[in-house]
Coordinates of C-alpha atoms in Angstrom, one line a residue:
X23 CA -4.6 7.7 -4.7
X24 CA -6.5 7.5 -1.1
X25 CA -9.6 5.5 -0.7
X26 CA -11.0 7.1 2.1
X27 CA -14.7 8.3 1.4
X28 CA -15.1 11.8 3.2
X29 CA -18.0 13.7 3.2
X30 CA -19.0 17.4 1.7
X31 CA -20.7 18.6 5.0
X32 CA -19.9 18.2 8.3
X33 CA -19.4 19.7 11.8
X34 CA -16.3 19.0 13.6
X35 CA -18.4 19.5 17.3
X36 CA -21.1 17.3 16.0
X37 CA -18.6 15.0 15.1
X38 CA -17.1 15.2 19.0
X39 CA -20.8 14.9 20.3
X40 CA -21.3 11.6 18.4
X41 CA -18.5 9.7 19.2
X42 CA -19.5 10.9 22.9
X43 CA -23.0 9.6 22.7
X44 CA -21.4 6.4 21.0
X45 CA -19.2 5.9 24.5
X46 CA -22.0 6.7 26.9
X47 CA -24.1 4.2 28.8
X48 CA -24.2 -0.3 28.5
X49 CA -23.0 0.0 25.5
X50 CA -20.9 1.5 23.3
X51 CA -22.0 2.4 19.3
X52 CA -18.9 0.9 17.4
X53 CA -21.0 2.0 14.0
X54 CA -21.4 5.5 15.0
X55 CA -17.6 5.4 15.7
X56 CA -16.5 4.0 12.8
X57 CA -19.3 6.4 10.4
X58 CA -17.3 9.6 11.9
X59 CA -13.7 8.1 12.1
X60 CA -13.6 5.9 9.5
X61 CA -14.6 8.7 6.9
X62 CA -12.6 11.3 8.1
X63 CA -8.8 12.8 7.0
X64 CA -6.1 13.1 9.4
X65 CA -6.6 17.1 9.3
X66 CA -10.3 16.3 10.4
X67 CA -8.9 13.8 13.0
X68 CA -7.2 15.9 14.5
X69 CA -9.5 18.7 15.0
X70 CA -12.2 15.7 16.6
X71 CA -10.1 15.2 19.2
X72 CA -9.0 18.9 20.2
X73 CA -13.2 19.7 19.6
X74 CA -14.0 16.7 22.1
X75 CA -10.7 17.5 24.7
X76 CA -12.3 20.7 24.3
X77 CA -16.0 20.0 25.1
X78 CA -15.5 17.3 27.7
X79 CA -11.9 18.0 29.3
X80 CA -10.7 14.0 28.0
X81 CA -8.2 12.4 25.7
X82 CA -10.8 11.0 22.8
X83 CA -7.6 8.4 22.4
X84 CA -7.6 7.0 26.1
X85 CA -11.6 6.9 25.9
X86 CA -11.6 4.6 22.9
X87 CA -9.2 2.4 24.1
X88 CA -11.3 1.9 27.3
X89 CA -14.7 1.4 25.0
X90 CA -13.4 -1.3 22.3
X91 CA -11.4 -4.0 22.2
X92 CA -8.8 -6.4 20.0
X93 CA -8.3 -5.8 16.7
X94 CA -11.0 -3.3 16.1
X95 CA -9.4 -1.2 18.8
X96 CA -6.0 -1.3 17.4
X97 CA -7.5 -0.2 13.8
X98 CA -9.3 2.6 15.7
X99 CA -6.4 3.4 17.5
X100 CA -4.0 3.6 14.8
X101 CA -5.8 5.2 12.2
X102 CA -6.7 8.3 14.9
X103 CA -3.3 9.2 15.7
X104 CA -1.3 11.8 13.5
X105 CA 0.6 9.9 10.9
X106 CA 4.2 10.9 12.0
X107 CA 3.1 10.1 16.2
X108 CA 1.4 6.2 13.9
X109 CA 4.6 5.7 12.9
X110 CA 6.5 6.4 15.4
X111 CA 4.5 3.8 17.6
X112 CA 5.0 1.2 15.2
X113 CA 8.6 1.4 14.8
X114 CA 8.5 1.3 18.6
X115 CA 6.4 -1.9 18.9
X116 CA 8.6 -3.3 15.7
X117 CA 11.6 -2.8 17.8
X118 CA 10.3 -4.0 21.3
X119 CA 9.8 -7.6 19.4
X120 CA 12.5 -10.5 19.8
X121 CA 13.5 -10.9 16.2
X122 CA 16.1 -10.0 15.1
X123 CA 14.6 -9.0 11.6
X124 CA 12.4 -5.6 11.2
X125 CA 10.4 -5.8 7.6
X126 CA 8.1 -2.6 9.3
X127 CA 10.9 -0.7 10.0
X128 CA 12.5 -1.3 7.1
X129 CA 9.0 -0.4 5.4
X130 CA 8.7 2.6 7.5
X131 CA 12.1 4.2 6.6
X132 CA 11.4 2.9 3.1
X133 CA 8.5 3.9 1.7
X134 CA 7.6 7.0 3.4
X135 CA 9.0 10.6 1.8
X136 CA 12.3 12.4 3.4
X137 CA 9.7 14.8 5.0
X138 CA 7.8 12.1 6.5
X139 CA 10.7 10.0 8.0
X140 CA 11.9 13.3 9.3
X141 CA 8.6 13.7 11.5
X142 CA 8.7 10.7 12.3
X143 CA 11.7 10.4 14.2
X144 CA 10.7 13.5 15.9
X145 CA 7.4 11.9 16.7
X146 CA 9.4 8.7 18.4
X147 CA 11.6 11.4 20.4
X148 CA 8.9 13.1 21.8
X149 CA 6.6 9.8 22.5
X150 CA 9.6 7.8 23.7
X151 CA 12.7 10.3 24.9
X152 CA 14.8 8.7 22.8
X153 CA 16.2 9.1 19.2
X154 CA 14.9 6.5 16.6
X155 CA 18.5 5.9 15.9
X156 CA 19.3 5.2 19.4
X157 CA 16.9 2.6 19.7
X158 CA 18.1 1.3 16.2
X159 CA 20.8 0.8 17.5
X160 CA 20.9 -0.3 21.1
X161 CA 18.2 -3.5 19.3
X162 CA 20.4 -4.3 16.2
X163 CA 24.0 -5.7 15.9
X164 CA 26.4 -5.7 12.7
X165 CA 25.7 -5.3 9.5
X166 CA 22.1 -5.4 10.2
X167 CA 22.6 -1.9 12.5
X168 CA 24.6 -0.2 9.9
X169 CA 22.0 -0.9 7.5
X170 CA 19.0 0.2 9.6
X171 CA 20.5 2.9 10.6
X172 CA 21.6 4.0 7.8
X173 CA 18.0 3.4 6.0
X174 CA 15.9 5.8 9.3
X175 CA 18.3 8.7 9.4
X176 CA 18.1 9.0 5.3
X177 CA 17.1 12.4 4.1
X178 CA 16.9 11.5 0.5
X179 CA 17.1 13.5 -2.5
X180 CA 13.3 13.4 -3.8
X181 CA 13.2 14.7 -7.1
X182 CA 12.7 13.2 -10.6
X183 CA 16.6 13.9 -11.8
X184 CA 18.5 10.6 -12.9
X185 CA 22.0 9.9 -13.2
X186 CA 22.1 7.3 -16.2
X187 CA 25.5 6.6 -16.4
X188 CA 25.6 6.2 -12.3
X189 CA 22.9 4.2 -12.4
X190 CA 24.5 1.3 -15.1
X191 CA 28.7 1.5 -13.0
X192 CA 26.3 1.3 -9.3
X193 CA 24.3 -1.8 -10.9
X194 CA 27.3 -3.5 -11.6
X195 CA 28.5 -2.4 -8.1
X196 CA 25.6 -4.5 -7.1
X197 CA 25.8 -7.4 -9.2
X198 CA 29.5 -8.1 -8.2
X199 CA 28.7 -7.9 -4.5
X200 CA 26.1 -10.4 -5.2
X201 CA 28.2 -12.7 -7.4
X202 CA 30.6 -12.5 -4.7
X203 CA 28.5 -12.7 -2.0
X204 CA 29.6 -9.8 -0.1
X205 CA 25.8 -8.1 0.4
X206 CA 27.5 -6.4 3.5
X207 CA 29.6 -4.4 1.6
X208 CA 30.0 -1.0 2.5
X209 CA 28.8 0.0 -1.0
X210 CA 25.8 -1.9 -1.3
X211 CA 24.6 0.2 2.3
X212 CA 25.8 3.2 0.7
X213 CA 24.1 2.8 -2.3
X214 CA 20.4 1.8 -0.8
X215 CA 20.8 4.3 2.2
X216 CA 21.7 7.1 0.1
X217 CA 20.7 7.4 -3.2
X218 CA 17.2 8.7 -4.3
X219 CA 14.5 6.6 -5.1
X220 CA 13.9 7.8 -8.5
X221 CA 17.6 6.7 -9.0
X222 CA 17.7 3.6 -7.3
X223 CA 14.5 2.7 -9.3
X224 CA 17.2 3.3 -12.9
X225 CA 19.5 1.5 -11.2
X226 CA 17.5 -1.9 -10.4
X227 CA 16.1 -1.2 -14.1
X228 CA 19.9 -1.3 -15.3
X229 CA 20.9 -4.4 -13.0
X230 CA 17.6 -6.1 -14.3
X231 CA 18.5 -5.4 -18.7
X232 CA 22.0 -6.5 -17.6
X233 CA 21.8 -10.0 -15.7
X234 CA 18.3 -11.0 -17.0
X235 CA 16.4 -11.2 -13.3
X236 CA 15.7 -8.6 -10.7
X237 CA 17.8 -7.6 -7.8
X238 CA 15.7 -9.3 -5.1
X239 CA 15.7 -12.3 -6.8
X240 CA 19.3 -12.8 -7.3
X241 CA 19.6 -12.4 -3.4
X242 CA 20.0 -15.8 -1.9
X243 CA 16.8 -17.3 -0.6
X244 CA 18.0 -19.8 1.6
X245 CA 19.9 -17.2 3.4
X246 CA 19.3 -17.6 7.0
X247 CA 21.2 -14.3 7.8
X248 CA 18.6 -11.5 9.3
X249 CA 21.0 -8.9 7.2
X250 CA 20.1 -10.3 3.8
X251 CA 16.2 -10.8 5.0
X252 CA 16.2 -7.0 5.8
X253 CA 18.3 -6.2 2.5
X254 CA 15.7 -7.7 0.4
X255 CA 13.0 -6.1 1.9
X256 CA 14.4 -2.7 1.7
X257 CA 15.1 -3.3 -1.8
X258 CA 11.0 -4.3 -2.2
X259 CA 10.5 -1.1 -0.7
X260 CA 12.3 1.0 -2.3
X261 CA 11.9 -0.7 -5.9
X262 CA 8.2 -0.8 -6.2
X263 CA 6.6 0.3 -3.1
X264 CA 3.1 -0.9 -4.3
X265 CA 3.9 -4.3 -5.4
X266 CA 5.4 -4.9 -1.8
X267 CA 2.1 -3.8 -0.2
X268 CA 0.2 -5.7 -2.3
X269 CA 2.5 -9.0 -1.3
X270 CA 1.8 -8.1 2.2
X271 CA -1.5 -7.9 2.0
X272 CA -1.8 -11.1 -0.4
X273 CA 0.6 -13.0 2.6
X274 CA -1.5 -11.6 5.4
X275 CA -5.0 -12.2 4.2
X276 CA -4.7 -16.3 3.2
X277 CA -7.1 -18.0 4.6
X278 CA -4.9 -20.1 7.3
X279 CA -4.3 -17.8 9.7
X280 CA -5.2 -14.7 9.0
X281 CA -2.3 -11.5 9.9
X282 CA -4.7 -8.8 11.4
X283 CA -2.2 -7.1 11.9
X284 CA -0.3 -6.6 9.1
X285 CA -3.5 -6.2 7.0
X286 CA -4.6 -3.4 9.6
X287 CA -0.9 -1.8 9.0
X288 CA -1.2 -1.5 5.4
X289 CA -4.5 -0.1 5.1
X290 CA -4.2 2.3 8.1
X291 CA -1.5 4.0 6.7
X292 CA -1.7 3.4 3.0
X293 CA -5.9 4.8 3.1
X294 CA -4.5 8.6 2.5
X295 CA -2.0 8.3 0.2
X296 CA -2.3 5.2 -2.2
X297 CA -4.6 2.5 -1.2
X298 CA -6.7 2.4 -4.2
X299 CA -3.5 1.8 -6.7
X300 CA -2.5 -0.8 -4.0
X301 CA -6.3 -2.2 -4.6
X302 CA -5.7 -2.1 -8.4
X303 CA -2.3 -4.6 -8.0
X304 CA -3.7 -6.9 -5.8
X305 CA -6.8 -7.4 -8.0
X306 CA -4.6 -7.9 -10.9
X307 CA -2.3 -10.2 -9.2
X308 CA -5.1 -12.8 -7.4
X309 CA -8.1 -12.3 -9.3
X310 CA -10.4 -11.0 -6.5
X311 CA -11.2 -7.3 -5.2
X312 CA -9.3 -6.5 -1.6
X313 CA -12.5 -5.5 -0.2
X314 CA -14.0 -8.8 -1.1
X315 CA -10.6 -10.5 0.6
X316 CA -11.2 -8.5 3.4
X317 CA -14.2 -8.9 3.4
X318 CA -13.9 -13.3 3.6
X319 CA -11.0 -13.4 6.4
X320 CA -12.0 -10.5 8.8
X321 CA -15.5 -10.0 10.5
X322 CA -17.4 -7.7 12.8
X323 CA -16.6 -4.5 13.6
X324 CA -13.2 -4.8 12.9
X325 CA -14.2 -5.6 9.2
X326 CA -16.6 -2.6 8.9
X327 CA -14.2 -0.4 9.7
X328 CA -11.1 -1.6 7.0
X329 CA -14.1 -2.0 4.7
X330 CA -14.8 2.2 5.5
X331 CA -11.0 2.8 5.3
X332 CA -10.9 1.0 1.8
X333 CA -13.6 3.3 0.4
X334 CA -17.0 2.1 1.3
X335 CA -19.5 4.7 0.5
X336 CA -21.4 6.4 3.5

């Protein structure tokens, strides 16, 4: 479920003519800002920024980036574009790093719906002029670029059907790759870039009655190999999609050196769709509320506005 608090009543022009009054003269409102934005659904977004092109012949998006700064800024930023063009820019920036693993990517094609991972790529080739499988591609070698690619082109089946008895033979398909240490086999892509997730979920479950531990587990940890790094993560992903946001998070918010980044991420584009579930596993799992974490390790208006994303009243 979202956690986004949005309001009855409301004008879409008013909206426009207070984020303008926020941007006019010294100094520029950041609370105004974030009491429209941050309480507003992408729908809504949207139609702020054609109402205020509209009224005063600018990009909204280019005029908030010249008024704020840093991580408040690239929450703002993020959480006003269109989800598809959002993700699209953060495979984009995921790609354009030197590492040679891609966790968000991997999240990207991972836990978003068929649907969704088909607007995005069309998102990236209409920001960039490029496919998304290009630049997969072109920024990945071996296994690791069969895999990815593999994992952003799926179109998966998204129904609740369930093969049971190809769920037990494809856990076992698994378990001998493991054993065998062949986590590059073609099978083991096949499996994760193609099946559904409602039957990959029966099939972890099978692998899991039948050797005793999960699936990510078994997978070597001392592995130094970016193709068994992005394996495991696309396995978190596709297992339990809120358990692996909740580990983010839990990762990204200890208190030495905070990951403002990755905590903006998650909320940004969880905050529509299932943020306060998210909220209800980490509180399970450490013991404190994610506002009151967020709360400790962020500050300022960067705070406020993850604090209005997470479902602070008005």
């Amino acid at each position: 479920m979202a956690t986004i608090v949005v309001p009855k009543h409301f004008s879409i022009q008013e909206d426009a003519e207070t984020i303008r009054k926020a941007c006019e003269g010294w100094g520029t409102d950041e609370k105004a800002i974030i009491a429209v934005l941050g309480h507003r659904n992408a729908v809504q977004r949207k139609q702020i920024r054609q109402a205020y092109e509209d009224l005063y012949q600018e990009d909204l998006i280019k005029r908030l980036e010249k008024e704020l700064s840093g991580d408040f800024e690239r929450a703002v930023y993020r959480w006003i574009l269109d989800p598809a063009d959002r993700d699209a820019v953060l495979a984009n920036v995921e790609l354009r790093k030197s590492s040679d693993e891609h966790p968000v990517l991997v999240e990207i094609s991972c836990t978003r719906s068929p649907e969704e991972l088909l607007c995005i790529r069309r998102a990236y080739h209409a920001r960039y002029k490029r496919s998304l499988e290009e630049e997969v591609s072109d920024k990945t070698k071996g296994e690791t670029r069969q895999l990815l690619v593999g994992l952003v082109t799926a179109f998966r089946y998204d129904g609740d059907e369930v093969n049971t008895k190809l769920a037990k033979s494809e856990a076992e398909e698994l378990h001998e790759a493991i054993k065998d240490k062949k986590f590059n086999h073609e099978d083991v892509i096949k499996i994760l870039t193609t099946r559904s997730k409602m039957q990959l979920q029966a099939t972890f479950n099978c692998y899991r009655e039948a050797q005793g531990s999960s699936i990510a587990k078994n997978l070597p940890t001392d592995a130094k190999e970016e193709y068994v790094a992005t394996l495991r993560v696309a396995i978190r992903c596709l297992k339990d999609s809120k358990k692996y946001f909740e580990k983010v998070l839990r990762n990204s918010l200890k208190r030495l050196g905070t990951d403002e980044d990755a905590i903006t991420r998650v909320i940004v584009t969880r905050a529509e769709k299932d943020l306060k579930d998210i909220k209800e596993v980490y509180q399970k799992r450490n013991s404190m509320p994610l506002e009151e974490a967020v709360d400790n390790c962020t500050s300022g208006d960067y705070k406020d506005m993850l604090l209005s994303l997470l479902g602070n009243e008005l």
